[in-house]
Every structure is written in C-alpha cells, then in structure tokens.
Amino acid sequence: MTKQEEKRRASAVLDTPVGRLRVVASPRGICRVTFGARGRSDADGAPAARQHLAAAVAQLREYFAGRRRQFRLPVELAGTRLERRIWRVLCRIPYGSTVSYGELARQLGMPRAARAIGRACASNPVPVIVPCHRVVAADGSLHGFGGGLWRKQRLLEQEGARRPLERAARQPHRRV
C-alpha cells in the first residue's frame, strides 16, 4: 500500500465486550478489524472512508448491544480468490449458528479442504463482520481464532450460539 492510499484510510478504536477493536476503512469499504487495539482513532481520510467507518462503528455497537444480527457494510477484502470465496460463504452462516470446518468445505464442494477453510478463517481481515468465529471443529470444540479462543467463545455466547455437539445433546434419542 502506498502512503497516498494509507492517507485515504480512516480508523477508529472501539471498546467492546471482547476488548478494544480497531476498525479501518478505505474509500471502498471496511478493510481491517483487529483485536487488542492500542492508540486512538484516526478519523482523517477520504470522505467515503469516514462514512464507511461511521457505519461500521454504529453497526458494531448495535451488534454488541444485541440489536444487530447481520452487518450491512461494504468490505474491501484482500485475499486469494479461494479466500474471498470462503469469506463470502462465512457471511451466510446465520447469527447464532455454527458450522464445522468440514461441513463448510462440503458446502463449497471441496470435501477435503477443511484445512484450507481454517487458513482462510485465520487470514480473515475483518473478523466479527465476516463471522469466522462461527466455524468450529466437527465435535463442536473451538479451534484457531486470531483474537484468541476466549474471544471466539465470547462472540458465540453473544449470539447465543449452540455448537454442533450441544445441538446433538439436546435432541431426543430415537430408537431404531
């Protein structure tokens, strides 16, 4: 990224139940969300970047207050074609739901690509907005979250999500 492109970006630091988040916007959309942010907001930047940033901050506040289930924001996702494809599918996982890495791979028509799903989740530049926290292991356990597993757990609790094993335990046993 050039210095000129950097100057066109705007950022904000937001206090949330999962710690401080830094949200960065370009004139094209939200391009980065990072956990454990330090420093202050930098509201300079192109007018479009400031607009995207204001919308993201408002929607994240609504999400953490329990008043938003889906983000409606333009995002600028830099990644490989496969990563972008996976991130688009992540956005379709319903609020309060989880899916396993393997199931997501099957949905994409790549049944042996669970590890690729995990790598794409790990490189997601806009966690929370692109909900990689909704992807869990086949047994329902939590694995790999860039912000730390405690944050993944907290985000799932925020949404009232039941992991696959918990859903199975709540279903009545059937006799065959």
Tab-separated table of C-alpha atoms in Angstrom:
chain	number	residue	atom	x	y	z
A	1	MET	CA	0.000	0.000	0.000
A	2	THR	CA	1.281	3.431	-0.878
A	3	LYS	CA	1.422	6.368	1.516
A	4	GLN	CA	-1.272	8.069	-0.512
A	5	GLU	CA	-3.596	5.067	-0.110
A	6	GLU	CA	-2.822	4.993	3.613
A	7	LYS	CA	-3.788	8.671	3.934
A	8	ARG	CA	-7.161	7.943	2.374
A	9	ARG	CA	-7.997	5.466	5.158
A	10	ALA	CA	-9.751	6.238	8.414
A	11	SER	CA	-9.711	4.215	11.623
A	12	ALA	CA	-11.499	4.058	14.936
A	13	VAL	CA	-10.831	2.265	18.199
A	14	LEU	CA	-13.924	0.801	19.798
A	15	ASP	CA	-14.313	-0.633	23.316
A	16	THR	CA	-16.312	-3.875	23.182
A	17	PRO	CA	-17.033	-6.903	25.406
A	18	VAL	CA	-14.161	-8.683	23.601
A	19	GLY	CA	-11.689	-5.873	24.198
A	20	ARG	CA	-10.657	-2.963	22.062
A	21	LEU	CA	-11.165	-3.264	18.309
A	22	ARG	CA	-9.507	-1.157	15.658
A	23	VAL	CA	-11.683	-0.743	12.590
A	24	VAL	CA	-10.061	0.561	9.402
A	25	ALA	CA	-11.946	1.796	6.357
A	26	SER	CA	-10.829	2.752	2.872
A	27	PRO	CA	-12.922	4.657	0.356
A	28	ARG	CA	-14.085	1.217	-0.924
A	29	GLY	CA	-15.193	-0.245	2.415
A	30	ILE	CA	-14.104	-1.782	5.701
A	31	CYS	CA	-10.696	-3.344	5.156
A	32	ARG	CA	-9.434	-4.376	8.605
A	33	VAL	CA	-10.675	-5.210	12.101
A	34	THR	CA	-8.036	-6.026	14.698
A	35	PHE	CA	-8.322	-7.163	18.297
A	36	GLY	CA	-6.374	-5.675	21.187
A	37	ALA	CA	-6.135	-2.246	19.597
A	38	ARG	CA	-3.936	0.399	21.114
A	39	GLY	CA	-3.768	4.068	20.442
A	40	ARG	CA	-6.504	6.366	19.321
A	41	SER	CA	-8.869	6.757	16.434
A	42	ASP	CA	-7.687	8.454	13.254
A	43	ALA	CA	-10.766	9.983	11.689
A	44	ASP	CA	-8.766	11.612	8.900
A	45	GLY	CA	-9.093	10.063	5.493
A	46	ALA	CA	-11.224	10.301	2.426
A	47	PRO	CA	-14.879	11.253	2.972
A	48	ALA	CA	-16.055	7.840	1.729
A	49	ALA	CA	-13.700	6.103	4.182
A	50	ARG	CA	-15.082	8.190	7.048
A	51	GLN	CA	-18.644	7.284	6.020
A	52	HIS	CA	-17.853	3.565	5.917
A	53	LEU	CA	-16.087	3.839	9.257
A	54	ALA	CA	-19.014	5.629	10.929
A	55	ALA	CA	-21.420	2.967	9.642
A	56	ALA	CA	-19.148	0.142	10.854
A	57	VAL	CA	-18.739	1.636	14.323
A	58	ALA	CA	-22.511	2.127	14.641
A	59	GLN	CA	-23.262	-1.421	13.457
A	60	LEU	CA	-20.610	-2.980	15.716
A	61	ARG	CA	-22.066	-1.114	18.706
A	62	GLU	CA	-25.529	-2.417	17.777
A	63	TYR	CA	-24.151	-5.947	17.421
A	64	PHE	CA	-22.502	-5.905	20.839
A	65	ALA	CA	-25.659	-4.393	22.367
A	66	GLY	CA	-27.660	-7.331	20.949
A	67	ARG	CA	-29.592	-5.189	18.470
A	68	ARG	CA	-27.937	-6.332	15.223
A	69	ARG	CA	-27.640	-9.819	13.770
A	70	GLN	CA	-26.202	-9.055	10.341
A	71	PHE	CA	-23.765	-6.448	9.076
A	72	ARG	CA	-24.661	-4.409	6.036
A	73	LEU	CA	-21.341	-2.845	5.154
A	74	PRO	CA	-19.157	-2.678	2.083
A	75	VAL	CA	-15.945	-4.582	2.704
A	76	GLU	CA	-12.663	-4.470	0.854
A	77	LEU	CA	-11.256	-7.955	1.211
A	78	ALA	CA	-7.712	-8.526	0.023
A	79	GLY	CA	-7.015	-12.216	-0.376
A	80	THR	CA	-6.787	-15.047	-2.842
A	81	ARG	CA	-9.786	-15.981	-4.961
A	82	LEU	CA	-10.381	-19.024	-2.737
A	83	GLU	CA	-10.154	-16.952	0.461
A	84	ARG	CA	-12.649	-14.410	-0.872
A	85	ARG	CA	-14.997	-17.248	-1.858
A	86	ILE	CA	-14.783	-18.734	1.637
A	87	TRP	CA	-15.309	-15.342	3.284
A	88	ARG	CA	-18.474	-14.806	1.209
A	89	VAL	CA	-19.807	-18.169	2.423
A	90	LEU	CA	-18.944	-17.275	6.031
A	91	CYS	CA	-21.252	-14.271	5.730
A	92	ARG	CA	-24.149	-16.659	5.058
A	93	ILE	CA	-23.767	-18.555	8.341
A	94	PRO	CA	-26.779	-17.370	10.338
A	95	TYR	CA	-26.378	-15.413	13.536
A	96	GLY	CA	-26.410	-17.793	16.499
A	97	SER	CA	-25.373	-20.779	14.386
A	98	THR	CA	-22.136	-22.629	13.929
A	99	VAL	CA	-20.783	-24.864	11.201
A	100	SER	CA	-17.765	-27.141	11.216
A	101	TYR	CA	-14.718	-26.594	9.032
A	102	GLY	CA	-15.502	-29.881	7.267
A	103	GLU	CA	-19.160	-29.029	6.687
A	104	LEU	CA	-18.195	-25.661	5.248
A	105	ALA	CA	-15.726	-27.418	2.931
A	106	ARG	CA	-18.508	-29.783	1.792
A	107	GLN	CA	-20.848	-26.841	1.172
A	108	LEU	CA	-18.176	-25.355	-1.087
A	109	GLY	CA	-17.866	-28.634	-2.993
A	110	MET	CA	-14.369	-29.261	-1.605
A	111	PRO	CA	-14.891	-32.037	0.974
A	112	ARG	CA	-11.177	-32.450	1.710
A	113	ALA	CA	-10.481	-28.742	2.175
A	114	ALA	CA	-11.220	-28.304	5.894
A	115	ARG	CA	-7.670	-27.055	6.484
A	116	ALA	CA	-7.993	-24.526	3.669
A	117	ILE	CA	-11.166	-23.297	5.367
A	118	GLY	CA	-9.212	-22.936	8.603
A	119	ARG	CA	-6.434	-20.990	6.872
A	120	ALA	CA	-8.953	-18.661	5.230
A	121	CYS	CA	-10.637	-18.076	8.587
A	122	ALA	CA	-7.244	-17.327	10.146
A	123	SER	CA	-6.447	-14.769	7.459
A	124	ASN	CA	-9.855	-13.062	7.555
A	125	PRO	CA	-9.042	-9.324	7.659
A	126	VAL	CA	-12.420	-8.313	9.116
A	127	PRO	CA	-13.360	-10.741	11.907
A	128	VAL	CA	-16.763	-10.225	13.543
A	129	ILE	CA	-18.050	-8.536	10.358
A	130	VAL	CA	-17.134	-11.630	8.335
A	131	PRO	CA	-18.078	-14.118	11.070
A	132	CYS	CA	-15.240	-16.648	11.085
A	133	HIS	CA	-15.967	-17.148	14.804
A	134	ARG	CA	-18.988	-19.248	13.761
A	135	VAL	CA	-16.749	-22.008	12.390
A	136	VAL	CA	-15.905	-24.759	14.884
A	137	ALA	CA	-14.388	-28.234	14.897
A	138	ALA	CA	-16.568	-31.211	13.914
A	139	ASP	CA	-17.003	-32.138	17.575
A	140	GLY	CA	-18.105	-28.591	18.446
A	141	SER	CA	-14.855	-27.599	20.119
A	142	LEU	CA	-13.250	-24.255	19.473
A	143	HIS	CA	-10.096	-24.028	17.409
A	144	GLY	CA	-7.995	-21.297	15.891
A	145	PHE	CA	-9.177	-17.756	16.259
A	146	GLY	CA	-6.767	-14.894	15.661
A	147	GLY	CA	-8.203	-12.894	18.536
A	148	GLY	CA	-7.860	-15.795	20.964
A	149	LEU	CA	-10.250	-18.609	21.805
A	150	TRP	CA	-11.743	-16.651	24.711
A	151	ARG	CA	-12.925	-14.022	22.209
A	152	LYS	CA	-14.383	-16.679	19.916
A	153	GLN	CA	-16.239	-18.172	22.895
A	154	ARG	CA	-17.489	-14.726	23.940
A	155	LEU	CA	-18.712	-13.896	20.415
A	156	LEU	CA	-20.589	-17.200	20.224
A	157	GLU	CA	-22.102	-16.551	23.654
A	158	GLN	CA	-23.059	-13.045	22.499
A	159	GLU	CA	-25.055	-14.677	19.712
A	160	GLY	CA	-26.486	-17.446	21.888
A	161	ALA	CA	-24.897	-19.977	19.534
A	162	ARG	CA	-25.070	-23.661	20.200
A	163	ARG	CA	-22.160	-25.643	18.928
A	164	PRO	CA	-22.827	-28.906	16.987
A	165	LEU	CA	-22.246	-31.180	19.984
A	166	GLU	CA	-24.604	-29.129	22.154
A	167	ARG	CA	-27.349	-29.377	19.493
A	168	ALA	CA	-26.911	-33.140	19.304
A	169	ALA	CA	-27.085	-33.485	23.090
A	170	ARG	CA	-30.404	-31.596	23.178
A	171	GLN	CA	-32.066	-33.826	20.565
A	172	PRO	CA	-34.058	-36.764	21.947
A	173	HIS	CA	-32.594	-40.195	21.349
A	174	ARG	CA	-34.512	-42.240	18.803
A	175	ARG	CA	-34.935	-45.983	18.922
A	176	VAL	CA	-34.267	-47.846	15.742
